[in-house]
C-alpha cells in the first residue's frame, strides 16, 4: 500500500490536521474559509498572468 506524501506529511498527519481545523472552526465555517482561499488563489494566478503578459510585451515597472 502506497502512502500519500504531501510536502513530507503522511496521511495520518493530514487527518489529524483536518480534525483540528474542524474542531477549531466548526463545520459551518469551513466552506466559507475554503471559498475565501479559492478566491485568493484565483486572484494571485490572475496577477501572475498580468505580470507575465507585461513582461512579454516589453513593459516594465521602472
mmCIF file of C-alpha atoms in Angstrom:
data_model
loop_
_atom_site.group_PDB
_atom_site.id
_atom_site.type_symbol
_atom_site.label_atom_id
_atom_site.label_comp_id
_atom_site.label_asym_id
_atom_site.label_seq_id
_atom_site.Cartn_x
_atom_site.Cartn_y
_atom_site.Cartn_z
ATOM 1 C CA UNK A 1 0.000 0.000 0.000
ATOM 2 C CA UNK A 2 1.471 3.352 -1.009
ATOM 3 C CA UNK A 3 1.361 6.269 1.380
ATOM 4 C CA UNK A 4 0.188 9.713 0.392
ATOM 5 C CA UNK A 5 3.072 12.085 0.966
ATOM 6 C CA UNK A 6 2.318 15.766 0.557
ATOM 7 C CA UNK A 7 5.167 18.109 1.496
ATOM 8 C CA UNK A 8 6.594 15.363 3.691
ATOM 9 C CA UNK A 9 3.281 14.928 5.535
ATOM 10 C CA UNK A 10 1.733 11.462 5.687
ATOM 11 C CA UNK A 11 -1.944 10.550 5.630
ATOM 12 C CA UNK A 12 -2.204 10.303 9.429
ATOM 13 C CA UNK A 13 -0.868 13.814 9.868
ATOM 14 C CA UNK A 14 -3.288 15.168 7.255
ATOM 15 C CA UNK A 15 -6.210 13.557 9.100
ATOM 16 C CA UNK A 16 -5.060 14.985 12.437
ATOM 17 C CA UNK A 17 -4.722 18.485 10.932
ATOM 18 C CA UNK A 18 -8.183 18.190 9.332
ATOM 19 C CA UNK A 19 -9.685 17.129 12.678
ATOM 20 C CA UNK A 20 -8.057 20.080 14.464
ATOM 21 C CA UNK A 21 -9.359 22.513 11.819
ATOM 22 C CA UNK A 22 -12.840 21.021 12.142
ATOM 23 C CA UNK A 23 -12.759 21.404 15.925
ATOM 24 C CA UNK A 24 -11.452 24.983 15.778
ATOM 25 C CA UNK A 25 -13.731 26.398 13.102
ATOM 26 C CA UNK A 26 -16.757 24.109 13.115
ATOM 27 C CA UNK A 27 -18.490 22.518 10.160
ATOM 28 C CA UNK A 28 -20.377 25.622 9.046
ATOM 29 C CA UNK A 29 -17.350 27.911 8.839
ATOM 30 C CA UNK A 30 -15.060 25.628 6.799
ATOM 31 C CA UNK A 31 -16.850 26.121 3.411
ATOM 32 C CA UNK A 32 -16.578 29.897 3.867
ATOM 33 C CA UNK A 33 -12.858 29.593 4.614
ATOM 34 C CA UNK A 34 -12.255 27.389 1.570
ATOM 35 C CA UNK A 35 -14.235 29.781 -0.638
ATOM 36 C CA UNK A 36 -12.090 32.694 0.532
ATOM 37 C CA UNK A 37 -8.925 30.661 -0.006
ATOM 38 C CA UNK A 38 -10.040 29.761 -3.541
ATOM 39 C CA UNK A 39 -10.750 33.389 -4.383
ATOM 40 C CA UNK A 40 -7.329 34.377 -3.055
ATOM 41 C CA UNK A 41 -5.554 31.745 -5.165
ATOM 42 C CA UNK A 42 -7.511 32.800 -8.273
ATOM 43 C CA UNK A 43 -6.609 36.435 -7.685
ATOM 44 C CA UNK A 44 -2.950 35.503 -7.249
ATOM 45 C CA UNK A 45 -2.942 33.500 -10.500
ATOM 46 C CA UNK A 46 -4.618 36.363 -12.383
ATOM 47 C CA UNK A 47 -1.992 38.759 -11.054
ATOM 48 C CA UNK A 48 0.804 36.431 -12.160
ATOM 49 C CA UNK A 49 -0.709 36.210 -15.664
ATOM 50 C CA UNK A 50 -0.851 40.005 -15.841
ATOM 51 C CA UNK A 51 2.804 40.267 -14.838
ATOM 52 C CA UNK A 52 3.831 37.649 -17.411
ATOM 53 C CA UNK A 53 1.833 39.492 -20.092
ATOM 54 C CA UNK A 54 3.598 42.746 -19.281
ATOM 55 C CA UNK A 55 6.988 41.035 -19.483
ATOM 56 C CA UNK A 56 6.183 39.592 -22.920
ATOM 57 C CA UNK A 57 5.039 42.992 -24.201
ATOM 58 C CA UNK A 58 8.259 44.620 -23.057
ATOM 59 C CA UNK A 59 6.671 46.752 -20.391
ATOM 60 C CA UNK A 60 8.410 47.220 -17.072
ATOM 61 C CA UNK A 61 7.513 48.990 -13.848
ATOM 62 C CA UNK A 62 10.677 51.107 -13.922
#
